[in-house]
């Protein structure tokens, strides 16, 4: 597998996690990075809703 994590730019390996953010599926290196992206998306959605 090639590429880098969408959250931290680490090299991706066989433990890649896919997460859907803003309608796009991105690959991250671990569950922690997936959670960080989900939290960032939620914060962004709250900020634009007001």
Tab-separated table of N, CA and C in Angstrom:
chain	number	residue	atom	x	y	z
A	1	UNK	N	0.844	-1.179	0.000
A	1	UNK	CA	0.000	0.000	0.000
A	1	UNK	C	0.888	1.240	0.000
A	2	UNK	N	0.441	2.262	-0.671
A	2	UNK	CA	1.221	3.490	-0.713
A	2	UNK	C	0.346	4.657	-0.313
A	3	UNK	N	0.966	5.752	0.014
A	3	UNK	CA	0.239	6.939	0.390
A	3	UNK	C	0.515	7.318	1.825
A	4	UNK	N	-0.086	8.425	2.210
A	4	UNK	CA	0.110	8.909	3.566
A	4	UNK	C	-1.227	9.159	4.239
A	5	UNK	N	-1.185	9.177	5.549
A	5	UNK	CA	-2.368	9.408	6.368
A	5	UNK	C	-2.909	10.810	6.106
A	6	UNK	N	-4.226	10.928	5.982
A	6	UNK	CA	-4.861	12.221	5.742
A	6	UNK	C	-4.778	13.135	6.960
A	7	UNK	N	-4.507	12.578	8.139
A	7	UNK	CA	-4.459	13.380	9.359
A	7	UNK	C	-3.046	13.757	9.767
A	8	UNK	N	-2.107	12.816	9.692
A	8	UNK	CA	-0.773	13.084	10.248
A	8	UNK	C	0.359	12.903	9.240
A	9	UNK	N	0.058	12.520	8.005
A	9	UNK	CA	1.056	12.330	6.943
A	9	UNK	C	2.017	11.177	7.175
A	10	UNK	N	1.692	10.264	8.099
A	10	UNK	CA	2.500	9.061	8.270
A	10	UNK	C	2.261	8.133	7.076
A	11	UNK	N	3.222	7.282	6.792
A	11	UNK	CA	3.059	6.307	5.724
A	11	UNK	C	1.950	5.321	6.082
A	12	UNK	N	1.105	5.004	5.119
A	12	UNK	CA	0.041	4.026	5.341
A	12	UNK	C	0.583	2.614	5.178
A	13	UNK	N	0.040	1.679	5.969
A	13	UNK	CA	0.432	0.278	5.861
A	13	UNK	C	-0.827	-0.581	5.782
A	14	UNK	N	-0.719	-1.866	6.115
A	14	UNK	CA	-1.875	-2.767	6.001
A	14	UNK	C	-2.966	-2.483	7.032
A	15	UNK	N	-2.713	-1.630	8.020
A	15	UNK	CA	-3.689	-1.315	9.051
A	15	UNK	C	-4.481	-0.044	8.747
A	16	UNK	N	-4.544	0.341	7.477
A	16	UNK	CA	-5.232	1.548	7.071
A	16	UNK	C	-6.703	1.525	7.485
A	17	UNK	N	-7.170	2.678	7.972
A	17	UNK	CA	-8.568	2.851	8.351
A	17	UNK	C	-9.183	3.846	7.377
A	18	UNK	N	-10.352	3.509	6.836
A	18	UNK	CA	-11.047	4.429	5.938
A	18	UNK	C	-12.120	5.165	6.715
A	19	UNK	N	-12.200	6.480	6.506
A	19	UNK	CA	-13.195	7.307	7.182
A	19	UNK	C	-13.793	8.262	6.148
A	20	UNK	N	-15.095	8.493	6.251
A	20	UNK	CA	-15.769	9.384	5.319
A	20	UNK	C	-15.925	10.754	5.966
A	21	UNK	N	-15.344	11.753	5.332
A	21	UNK	CA	-15.362	13.124	5.817
A	21	UNK	C	-15.906	14.012	4.702
A	22	UNK	N	-16.968	14.718	4.987
A	22	UNK	CA	-17.524	15.626	3.984
A	22	UNK	C	-17.921	14.936	2.701
A	23	UNK	N	-18.351	13.684	2.783
A	23	UNK	CA	-18.759	12.944	1.612
A	23	UNK	C	-17.612	12.277	0.865
A	24	UNK	N	-16.378	12.488	1.321
A	24	UNK	CA	-15.200	11.883	0.693
A	24	UNK	C	-14.598	10.843	1.619
A	25	UNK	N	-14.206	9.715	1.073
A	25	UNK	CA	-13.541	8.684	1.860
A	25	UNK	C	-12.040	8.916	1.801
A	26	UNK	N	-11.443	9.020	2.982
A	26	UNK	CA	-10.001	9.207	3.079
A	26	UNK	C	-9.412	8.072	3.897
A	27	UNK	N	-8.115	7.855	3.754
A	27	UNK	CA	-7.440	6.787	4.487
A	27	UNK	C	-6.528	7.395	5.544
A	28	UNK	N	-6.593	6.825	6.736
A	28	UNK	CA	-5.747	7.253	7.843
A	28	UNK	C	-5.010	6.047	8.398
A	29	UNK	N	-3.983	6.318	9.205
A	29	UNK	CA	-3.118	5.231	9.660
A	29	UNK	C	-3.650	4.497	10.880
A	30	UNK	N	-4.584	5.110	11.633
A	30	UNK	CA	-5.044	4.471	12.862
A	30	UNK	C	-6.391	5.035	13.290
A	31	UNK	N	-7.001	4.398	14.278
A	31	UNK	CA	-8.288	4.853	14.796
A	31	UNK	C	-8.191	6.233	15.433
A	32	UNK	N	-7.057	6.548	16.044
A	32	UNK	CA	-6.893	7.871	16.659
A	32	UNK	C	-6.983	8.973	15.603
A	33	UNK	N	-6.356	8.773	14.464
A	33	UNK	CA	-6.418	9.764	13.395
A	33	UNK	C	-7.831	9.837	12.809
A	34	UNK	N	-8.501	8.701	12.695
A	34	UNK	CA	-9.878	8.692	12.205
A	34	UNK	C	-10.767	9.499	13.135
A	35	UNK	N	-10.615	9.309	14.445
A	35	UNK	CA	-11.403	10.047	15.428
A	35	UNK	C	-11.096	11.539	15.356
A	36	UNK	N	-9.833	11.884	15.186
A	36	UNK	CA	-9.444	13.294	15.096
A	36	UNK	C	-10.105	13.965	13.900
A	37	UNK	N	-10.163	13.278	12.761
A	37	UNK	CA	-10.813	13.849	11.584
A	37	UNK	C	-12.314	13.989	11.793
A	38	UNK	N	-12.935	12.987	12.434
A	38	UNK	CA	-14.369	13.077	12.713
A	38	UNK	C	-14.675	14.259	13.633
A	39	UNK	N	-13.843	14.454	14.649
A	39	UNK	CA	-14.039	15.566	15.576
A	39	UNK	C	-13.848	16.904	14.873
A	40	UNK	N	-12.864	16.984	13.993
A	40	UNK	CA	-12.630	18.218	13.248
A	40	UNK	C	-13.799	18.522	12.325
A	41	UNK	N	-14.353	17.498	11.691
A	41	UNK	CA	-15.511	17.700	10.820
A	41	UNK	C	-16.711	18.168	11.634
A	42	UNK	N	-16.936	17.568	12.807
A	42	UNK	CA	-18.053	17.958	13.654
A	42	UNK	C	-17.899	19.405	14.121
A	43	UNK	N	-16.696	19.797	14.492
A	43	UNK	CA	-16.452	21.174	14.934
A	43	UNK	C	-16.676	22.144	13.790
A	44	UNK	N	-16.255	21.765	12.599
A	44	UNK	CA	-16.441	22.598	11.434
A	44	UNK	C	-17.923	22.752	11.095
A	45	UNK	N	-18.671	21.666	11.210
A	45	UNK	CA	-20.106	21.712	10.932
A	45	UNK	C	-20.823	22.607	11.942
A	46	UNK	N	-20.425	22.551	13.203
A	46	UNK	CA	-21.032	23.401	14.219
A	46	UNK	C	-20.712	24.861	13.956
A	47	UNK	N	-19.504	25.139	13.553
A	47	UNK	CA	-19.089	26.518	13.284
A	47	UNK	C	-19.817	27.129	12.103
A	48	UNK	N	-20.129	26.337	11.094
A	48	UNK	CA	-20.812	26.868	9.909
A	48	UNK	C	-22.320	26.889	10.070
A	49	UNK	N	-22.836	26.207	11.096
A	49	UNK	CA	-24.290	26.159	11.303
A	49	UNK	C	-24.804	27.422	11.993
A	50	UNK	N	-23.913	28.171	12.641
A	50	UNK	CA	-24.349	29.331	13.408
A	50	UNK	C	-24.272	30.560	12.667
